Short mmCIF file of N, CA and C in Angstrom, two decimals:
data_model
loop_
_atom_site.label_atom_id
_atom_site.label_comp_id
_atom_site.label_asym_id
_atom_site.label_seq_id
_atom_site.Cartn_x
_atom_site.Cartn_y
_atom_site.Cartn_z
N UNK A 1 -13.49 -6.18 8.38
CA UNK A 1 -13.09 -6.32 6.47
C UNK A 1 -12.90 -4.95 6.38
N UNK A 2 -11.20 -5.51 5.03
CA UNK A 2 -10.59 -4.20 4.57
C UNK A 2 -10.23 -4.31 3.22
N UNK A 3 -9.94 -2.91 2.77
CA UNK A 3 -9.49 -2.98 0.61
C UNK A 3 -9.32 -2.41 0.42
N UNK A 4 -8.89 -2.47 -0.77
CA UNK A 4 -8.24 -1.02 -1.78
C UNK A 4 -8.81 -0.93 -2.82
N UNK A 5 -8.74 0.53 -3.41
CA UNK A 5 -9.55 0.99 -4.28
C UNK A 5 -11.21 1.89 -3.38
N UNK A 6 -11.27 1.83 -5.39
CA UNK A 6 -12.08 2.35 -5.41
C UNK A 6 -14.08 1.38 -5.08
N UNK A 7 -14.49 1.71 -5.68
CA UNK A 7 -15.93 0.91 -6.03
C UNK A 7 -16.80 0.57 -4.57
N UNK A 8 -17.78 -0.03 -4.73
CA UNK A 8 -19.28 -0.11 -3.52
C UNK A 8 -18.63 -1.04 -1.66
N UNK A 9 -18.78 -0.52 -0.40
CA UNK A 9 -18.46 -1.14 0.44
C UNK A 9 -19.28 -0.38 1.27
N UNK A 10 -20.10 -0.66 1.14
CA UNK A 10 -21.51 -1.23 2.55
C UNK A 10 -21.30 -0.57 3.67
N UNK A 11 -20.07 -1.08 4.33
CA UNK A 11 -20.17 -1.06 5.88
C UNK A 11 -18.73 -0.86 6.11
N UNK A 12 -17.94 -0.03 4.87
CA UNK A 12 -16.75 0.42 5.12
C UNK A 12 -16.43 1.51 6.53
N UNK A 13 -15.70 1.83 7.99
CA UNK A 13 -16.06 2.80 8.51
C UNK A 13 -15.38 3.61 8.49
N UNK A 14 -15.58 5.04 7.76
CA UNK A 14 -15.53 6.69 7.60
C UNK A 14 -14.30 7.15 9.05
N UNK A 15 -15.08 7.04 10.30
CA UNK A 15 -15.50 8.10 11.65
C UNK A 15 -13.55 7.71 11.74
N UNK A 16 -13.54 7.93 13.28
CA UNK A 16 -12.40 7.23 14.10
C UNK A 16 -12.59 6.10 14.72
N UNK A 17 -13.52 5.83 14.34
CA UNK A 17 -12.79 3.56 14.50
C UNK A 17 -12.83 3.45 12.92
N UNK A 18 -13.14 3.47 12.00
CA UNK A 18 -12.02 3.24 10.81
C UNK A 18 -10.56 3.72 11.31
N UNK A 19 -10.26 5.03 11.54
CA UNK A 19 -9.30 5.09 11.73
C UNK A 19 -8.13 4.14 12.55
N UNK A 20 -8.96 3.83 13.58
CA UNK A 20 -8.63 2.99 14.12
C UNK A 20 -8.29 1.45 14.02
N UNK A 21 -8.96 1.63 13.76
CA UNK A 21 -8.95 -0.42 12.95
C UNK A 21 -7.65 0.12 12.12
N UNK A 22 -7.84 0.74 10.86
CA UNK A 22 -6.78 1.07 10.24
C UNK A 22 -5.04 1.25 11.33
N UNK A 23 -4.94 1.63 11.80
CA UNK A 23 -3.57 2.10 13.30
C UNK A 23 -3.45 0.67 13.91
N UNK A 24 -4.34 0.35 14.30
CA UNK A 24 -3.98 -1.04 15.10
C UNK A 24 -4.34 -2.53 14.50
N UNK A 25 -4.63 -2.54 13.25
CA UNK A 25 -4.54 -3.69 12.36
C UNK A 25 -2.74 -3.13 10.86
N UNK A 26 -2.59 -1.84 11.24
CA UNK A 26 -1.94 -1.56 10.12
C UNK A 26 -2.26 -2.17 9.15
N UNK A 27 -3.26 -1.63 8.92
CA UNK A 27 -3.91 -2.04 7.58
C UNK A 27 -3.11 -0.53 6.50
N UNK A 28 -2.36 -1.36 5.96
CA UNK A 28 -0.99 -0.17 4.68
C UNK A 28 -1.17 -1.04 3.46
N UNK A 29 -1.46 -0.59 2.59
CA UNK A 29 -1.05 -1.33 1.19
C UNK A 29 0.66 -2.13 1.31
N UNK A 30 0.93 -3.85 1.12
CA UNK A 30 2.58 -3.68 1.20
C UNK A 30 3.10 -3.27 -0.13
N UNK A 31 2.70 -2.58 -0.86
CA UNK A 31 3.63 -2.48 -2.51
C UNK A 31 3.53 -0.70 -2.83
N UNK A 32 2.83 -0.32 -2.84
CA UNK A 32 2.23 0.87 -2.65
C UNK A 32 1.97 1.60 -0.90
N UNK A 33 1.80 1.60 0.34
CA UNK A 33 2.08 1.78 1.20
C UNK A 33 0.09 2.97 1.69
N UNK A 34 -0.31 2.53 0.79
CA UNK A 34 -1.83 3.05 0.68
C UNK A 34 -2.95 2.18 2.27
N UNK A 35 -3.41 4.05 2.75
CA UNK A 35 -3.84 2.75 3.52
C UNK A 35 -5.48 2.17 2.81
N UNK A 36 -5.60 1.26 3.93
CA UNK A 36 -6.29 0.44 2.65
C UNK A 36 -7.73 0.99 3.95
N UNK A 37 -9.29 0.53 3.41
CA UNK A 37 -10.38 1.23 4.03
C UNK A 37 -11.08 -0.52 4.56
N UNK A 38 -11.26 0.65 5.44
CA UNK A 38 -11.84 -0.47 7.10
C UNK A 38 -13.04 -0.22 6.62
N UNK A 39 -13.67 -2.19 7.08
CA UNK A 39 -15.42 -1.59 7.33
C UNK A 39 -15.46 -3.37 8.61
N UNK A 40 -16.42 -2.94 8.97
CA UNK A 40 -17.14 -4.10 9.64
C UNK A 40 -17.20 -5.19 9.29
N UNK A 41 -17.66 -6.45 9.68
CA UNK A 41 -17.34 -7.75 8.83
C UNK A 41 -19.45 -8.26 7.60
N UNK A 42 -18.88 -7.96 7.00
CA UNK A 42 -19.70 -8.01 5.95
C UNK A 42 -20.59 -9.64 5.94
N UNK A 43 -21.56 -9.30 6.43
CA UNK A 43 -22.12 -11.17 5.88
C UNK A 43 -22.60 -12.00 5.13
N UNK A 44 -23.17 -10.56 3.89
CA UNK A 44 -24.13 -10.87 3.15
C UNK A 44 -22.91 -10.75 2.05
N UNK A 45 -21.60 -9.48 2.35
CA UNK A 45 -20.74 -10.63 1.37
C UNK A 45 -19.97 -11.71 1.28
N UNK A 46 -20.17 -11.99 2.76
CA UNK A 46 -19.08 -13.18 3.09
C UNK A 46 -19.82 -14.50 2.88
N UNK A 47 -21.63 -14.33 2.65
CA UNK A 47 -22.34 -15.20 1.82
C UNK A 47 -21.72 -16.02 0.88
N UNK A 48 -22.28 -14.69 0.14
CA UNK A 48 -22.04 -14.60 -0.93
C UNK A 48 -20.68 -15.57 -1.70
N UNK A 49 -19.64 -14.54 -1.11
CA UNK A 49 -17.87 -15.32 -1.43
C UNK A 49 -17.78 -16.82 -0.71
N UNK A 50 -19.02 -17.39 -0.20
CA UNK A 50 -18.30 -18.75 0.27
C UNK A 50 -19.77 -19.48 -1.13
N UNK A 51 -20.24 -19.40 -0.99
CA UNK A 51 -21.42 -19.71 -2.30
C UNK A 51 -20.52 -19.86 -3.17
N UNK A 52 -19.24 -17.88 -3.27
CA UNK A 52 -18.82 -18.77 -4.91
C UNK A 52 -17.88 -18.96 -5.00
N UNK A 53 -17.22 -18.92 -3.94
CA UNK A 53 -15.41 -19.93 -4.00
C UNK A 53 -15.21 -21.60 -3.89
N UNK A 54 -17.05 -22.14 -3.13
CA UNK A 54 -17.35 -22.97 -2.82
C UNK A 54 -16.53 -23.37 -1.42
N UNK A 55 -16.40 -22.91 -0.20
CA UNK A 55 -15.50 -22.66 0.81
C UNK A 55 -15.73 -24.12 1.99
N UNK A 56 -14.98 -24.09 2.61
CA UNK A 56 -16.30 -25.13 3.96
C UNK A 56 -15.39 -24.50 5.68
N UNK A 57 -14.72 -23.33 5.04
CA UNK A 57 -13.29 -22.66 7.02
C UNK A 57 -13.08 -21.85 5.52
N UNK A 58 -13.62 -21.57 7.05
CA UNK A 58 -12.67 -19.93 6.78
C UNK A 58 -11.57 -19.16 8.54
N UNK A 59 -10.35 -18.26 8.06
CA UNK A 59 -9.81 -17.95 9.26
C UNK A 59 -10.31 -16.42 8.83
N UNK A 60 -9.74 -16.29 10.68
CA UNK A 60 -10.55 -15.54 12.11
C UNK A 60 -9.09 -14.41 12.11
N UNK A 61 -9.26 -13.56 11.75
CA UNK A 61 -7.86 -13.17 11.73
C UNK A 61 -7.64 -11.58 11.86
N UNK A 62 -7.19 -10.86 13.00
CA UNK A 62 -6.68 -9.57 13.60
C UNK A 62 -7.79 -9.62 14.64
N UNK A 63 -8.10 -10.76 14.68
CA UNK A 63 -9.05 -10.74 16.49
C UNK A 63 -8.67 -9.68 17.98
N UNK A 64 -6.74 -9.80 17.92
CA UNK A 64 -6.72 -8.67 18.67
C UNK A 64 -6.27 -6.89 18.60
N UNK A 65 -6.74 -6.72 16.98
CA UNK A 65 -7.52 -5.21 16.72
C UNK A 65 -8.80 -5.55 17.01
N UNK A 66 -9.86 -6.30 17.01
CA UNK A 66 -11.42 -6.04 17.69
C UNK A 66 -11.23 -6.25 18.96
N UNK A 67 -10.11 -6.42 19.67
CA UNK A 67 -10.67 -6.70 21.06
C UNK A 67 -10.24 -5.04 21.43
N UNK A 68 -9.87 -3.54 21.29
CA UNK A 68 -10.16 -2.11 21.34
C UNK A 68 -11.42 -2.11 21.09
N UNK A 69 -12.30 -2.50 20.77
CA UNK A 69 -14.04 -1.97 20.45
C UNK A 69 -14.18 -2.70 22.13
N UNK A 70 -14.86 -1.51 21.79
CA UNK A 70 -16.11 -2.42 22.98
C UNK A 70 -17.55 -3.36 22.93
N UNK A 71 -17.78 -2.77 21.44
CA UNK A 71 -19.23 -3.11 20.80
C UNK A 71 -18.89 -3.42 19.14
N UNK A 72 -18.53 -4.65 18.35
CA UNK A 72 -18.75 -4.63 17.28
C UNK A 72 -19.99 -4.89 16.22
N UNK A 73 -19.72 -4.01 15.46
CA UNK A 73 -20.98 -4.45 14.36
C UNK A 73 -21.13 -5.48 13.34
N UNK A 74 -21.92 -6.27 13.02
CA UNK A 74 -21.40 -6.99 12.34
C UNK A 74 -22.89 -6.89 11.28
N UNK A 75 -22.68 -6.59 9.80
CA UNK A 75 -24.04 -6.62 8.75
C UNK A 75 -24.78 -7.53 8.28
N UNK A 76 -25.77 -7.81 8.48
CA UNK A 76 -26.27 -8.58 8.34
C UNK A 76 -27.14 -8.73 6.84
N UNK A 77 -27.49 -7.02 6.55
CA UNK A 77 -28.02 -7.16 4.90
C UNK A 77 -28.34 -6.13 4.44
N UNK A 78 -28.24 -5.21 3.47
CA UNK A 78 -28.49 -3.87 3.09
C UNK A 78 -29.67 -3.46 2.94
N UNK A 79 -30.54 -2.44 2.62
CA UNK A 79 -30.92 -1.85 2.45
C UNK A 79 -31.62 -1.04 1.59
N UNK A 80 -32.21 -1.64 1.09
CA UNK A 80 -32.16 -0.05 -0.61
C UNK A 80 -33.59 0.93 -0.21
N UNK A 81 -34.10 1.90 0.09
CA UNK A 81 -35.58 2.30 -0.06
C UNK A 81 -36.34 1.34 0.98
N UNK A 82 -37.05 0.79 0.15
CA UNK A 82 -37.68 -0.54 1.35
C UNK A 82 -37.36 -2.28 0.57
N UNK A 83 -37.03 -2.12 -0.24
CA UNK A 83 -36.00 -3.19 -0.41
C UNK A 83 -34.88 -3.70 0.17
N UNK A 84 -34.88 -4.72 1.13
CA UNK A 84 -34.29 -5.77 1.80
C UNK A 84 -33.50 -6.69 1.63
N UNK A 85 -32.02 -6.51 1.38
CA UNK A 85 -31.00 -8.23 0.65
C UNK A 85 -30.41 -8.21 1.69
N UNK A 86 -30.63 -9.65 1.35
CA UNK A 86 -29.55 -10.55 2.27
C UNK A 86 -28.76 -10.79 1.55
N UNK A 87 -29.32 -11.08 0.62
CA UNK A 87 -27.82 -11.81 0.05
C UNK A 87 -27.21 -10.47 -1.28
N UNK A 88 -26.43 -10.65 -2.05
CA UNK A 88 -25.54 -9.55 -2.92
C UNK A 88 -26.90 -9.37 -3.99
N UNK A 89 -26.70 -7.99 -3.80
CA UNK A 89 -27.95 -7.33 -5.49
C UNK A 89 -27.39 -7.42 -6.71
N UNK A 90 -28.41 -7.92 -7.83
CA UNK A 90 -27.89 -7.77 -8.37
C UNK A 90 -27.45 -6.46 -9.34
N UNK A 91 -27.09 -5.54 -8.56
CA UNK A 91 -27.16 -4.55 -10.31
C UNK A 91 -26.16 -4.45 -8.54
N UNK A 92 -25.47 -3.68 -9.23
CA UNK A 92 -24.00 -3.18 -8.80
C UNK A 92 -24.38 -1.59 -8.26
N UNK A 93 -25.37 -0.01 -9.23
CA UNK A 93 -25.86 0.22 -8.43
C UNK A 93 -27.10 0.51 -7.13
N UNK A 94 -27.40 -0.90 -6.90
CA UNK A 94 -27.63 -0.92 -5.94
C UNK A 94 -27.57 -1.15 -4.33
N UNK A 95 -25.74 -1.64 -4.96
CA UNK A 95 -24.90 -1.87 -4.08
C UNK A 95 -24.00 0.09 -3.36
N UNK A 96 -24.04 0.10 -4.28
CA UNK A 96 -23.44 1.50 -4.40
C UNK A 96 -24.42 2.74 -3.27
N UNK A 97 -26.04 2.01 -3.13
CA UNK A 97 -26.40 3.33 -2.85
C UNK A 97 -27.29 2.06 -0.72
N UNK A 98 -26.59 0.84 -1.07
CA UNK A 98 -27.40 0.24 -0.32
C UNK A 98 -26.23 0.90 1.14
N UNK A 99 -28.43 0.56 1.84
CA UNK A 99 -27.36 1.38 3.85
C UNK A 99 -27.44 -0.01 4.53
N UNK A 100 -26.35 -0.44 5.26
CA UNK A 100 -25.78 -1.84 6.61
C UNK A 100 -27.49 -1.82 7.09
N UNK A 101 -27.53 -3.10 7.48
CA UNK A 101 -28.44 -3.54 8.82
C UNK A 101 -27.53 -4.33 9.00
N UNK A 102 -26.61 -3.94 11.11
CA UNK A 102 -26.12 -3.92 11.50
C UNK A 102 -26.98 -5.00 12.52
N UNK A 103 -25.81 -5.84 13.56
CA UNK A 103 -26.69 -6.08 14.94
C UNK A 103 -25.17 -6.45 14.45
N UNK A 104 -25.46 -5.78 16.62
CA UNK A 104 -24.35 -5.23 17.43
C UNK A 104 -24.39 -6.46 18.48
N UNK A 105 -22.74 -6.67 18.08
CA UNK A 105 -22.37 -7.83 19.28
C UNK A 105 -21.11 -6.96 20.58
N UNK A 106 -21.32 -7.94 21.48
CA UNK A 106 -20.62 -7.23 22.47
C UNK A 106 -19.11 -7.64 22.66
N UNK A 107 -17.98 -6.69 22.75
CA UNK A 107 -16.35 -6.41 22.74
C UNK A 107 -15.45 -7.60 23.70
N UNK A 108 -14.76 -7.64 23.17
CA UNK A 108 -14.39 -9.06 24.78
C UNK A 108 -13.20 -7.97 25.96
N UNK A 109 -12.72 -6.81 25.31
CA UNK A 109 -11.68 -6.14 25.57
C UNK A 109 -9.94 -6.89 26.20
N UNK A 110 -10.30 -7.77 25.63
CA UNK A 110 -8.86 -8.59 26.30
C UNK A 110 -7.52 -8.49 25.81
N UNK A 111 -6.67 -8.30 26.71
CA UNK A 111 -4.72 -8.34 25.85
C UNK A 111 -5.51 -10.52 24.80
N UNK A 112 -4.76 -10.08 23.75
CA UNK A 112 -4.55 -11.59 23.00
C UNK A 112 -3.03 -12.41 22.50
N UNK A 113 -2.70 -11.39 23.32
CA UNK A 113 -0.67 -11.47 22.68
C UNK A 113 -0.47 -13.23 23.20
N UNK A 114 -0.83 -13.86 24.08
CA UNK A 114 -0.60 -15.70 24.27
C UNK A 114 -1.24 -16.47 24.46
N UNK A 115 -2.25 -15.74 23.13
CA UNK A 115 -3.75 -16.86 22.79
C UNK A 115 -2.79 -18.19 22.58
N UNK A 116 -2.16 -18.78 22.73
CA UNK A 116 -1.66 -19.69 21.32
C UNK A 116 -2.64 -20.88 21.13
N UNK A 117 -4.02 -21.30 21.85
CA UNK A 117 -4.92 -21.55 21.13
C UNK A 117 -6.65 -21.63 22.29
N UNK A 118 -7.00 -22.15 21.09
CA UNK A 118 -9.05 -21.52 20.78
C UNK A 118 -9.48 -21.34 22.29
N UNK A 119 -8.65 -22.33 23.57
CA UNK A 119 -9.64 -22.63 24.41
C UNK A 119 -8.51 -21.12 25.36
N UNK A 120 -7.07 -20.54 24.85
CA UNK A 120 -6.36 -19.42 25.78
C UNK A 120 -7.01 -17.87 25.24
N UNK A 121 -8.56 -17.98 24.76
CA UNK A 121 -9.04 -16.60 23.87
C UNK A 121 -10.66 -16.72 24.44
N UNK A 122 -10.42 -15.07 25.34
CA UNK A 122 -11.85 -15.25 25.97
C UNK A 122 -12.92 -15.74 26.00
N UNK A 123 -13.96 -15.91 27.24
CA UNK A 123 -14.83 -16.82 26.58
C UNK A 123 -16.10 -15.65 26.59
N UNK A 124 -15.74 -14.27 26.27
CA UNK A 124 -16.77 -13.10 25.51
C UNK A 124 -16.55 -13.63 24.22
N UNK A 125 -15.38 -13.42 23.75
CA UNK A 125 -15.08 -14.46 21.61
C UNK A 125 -16.39 -15.21 21.99
N UNK A 126 -15.84 -16.06 22.03
CA UNK A 126 -15.79 -17.25 21.75
C UNK A 126 -18.14 -17.17 22.28
N UNK A 127 -18.15 -16.70 22.64
CA UNK A 127 -20.11 -16.58 22.55
C UNK A 127 -20.65 -15.27 21.69
N UNK A 128 -19.34 -14.69 21.42
CA UNK A 128 -19.91 -12.86 20.27
C UNK A 128 -19.35 -14.39 19.00
N UNK A 129 -19.05 -15.18 18.64
CA UNK A 129 -18.53 -16.28 17.55
C UNK A 129 -20.36 -16.84 17.06
N UNK A 130 -20.86 -17.54 18.57
CA UNK A 130 -20.81 -18.10 18.12
C UNK A 130 -22.37 -17.65 18.45
N UNK A 131 -22.56 -16.52 18.92
CA UNK A 131 -23.74 -15.74 18.40
C UNK A 131 -23.99 -14.96 16.74
N UNK A 132 -23.25 -15.04 15.82
CA UNK A 132 -23.29 -14.85 14.22
C UNK A 132 -24.09 -15.24 13.91
N UNK A 133 -24.48 -15.07 12.74
CA UNK A 133 -25.91 -16.01 12.29
C UNK A 133 -24.45 -17.15 10.62
N UNK A 134 -25.06 -18.47 11.27
CA UNK A 134 -24.90 -19.67 10.07
C UNK A 134 -24.73 -18.49 8.71
N UNK A 135 -23.14 -19.38 8.19
CA UNK A 135 -22.64 -19.72 6.98
C UNK A 135 -23.77 -21.01 6.52
N UNK A 136 -24.17 -20.59 4.91
CA UNK A 136 -23.95 -22.15 5.21
C UNK A 136 -22.86 -23.48 3.68
N UNK A 137 -22.58 -24.61 5.07
CA UNK A 137 -21.42 -24.76 4.55
C UNK A 137 -19.61 -24.59 4.83
N UNK A 138 -19.70 -23.59 5.75
CA UNK A 138 -18.94 -23.11 5.75
C UNK A 138 -18.73 -23.01 7.68
N UNK A 139 -17.76 -24.00 7.87
CA UNK A 139 -16.95 -23.06 9.38
C UNK A 139 -16.09 -22.03 10.18
#
């Protein structure tokens, strides 16, 4: 996931991996050319977006960018002190302090440029996507 502008983003990646996500994914603003802020998949925010927008499907893009990583991180909850949040906290101040709780998944390290159908994708990618926690009402 990426975003522009300020504000809380618990899964933001600010190290070399973040630079890699930006460069491989060409993550720069269309109008301003400003660098986007990269982060790992945040299932807490994704579940919130699904509920808020009544989504029935989600398109997953940029899988080729993720092929560069041996492991992928997926945020499954947030921690703020002793509190554990599996939903978006009600107060933005909590979101600013929240520490992501990650589940690490194996990467697939495959060239996806020739993939045209789901069956063309590496088996490891299918296993990785199936191991993600399900999001209610969305496939």
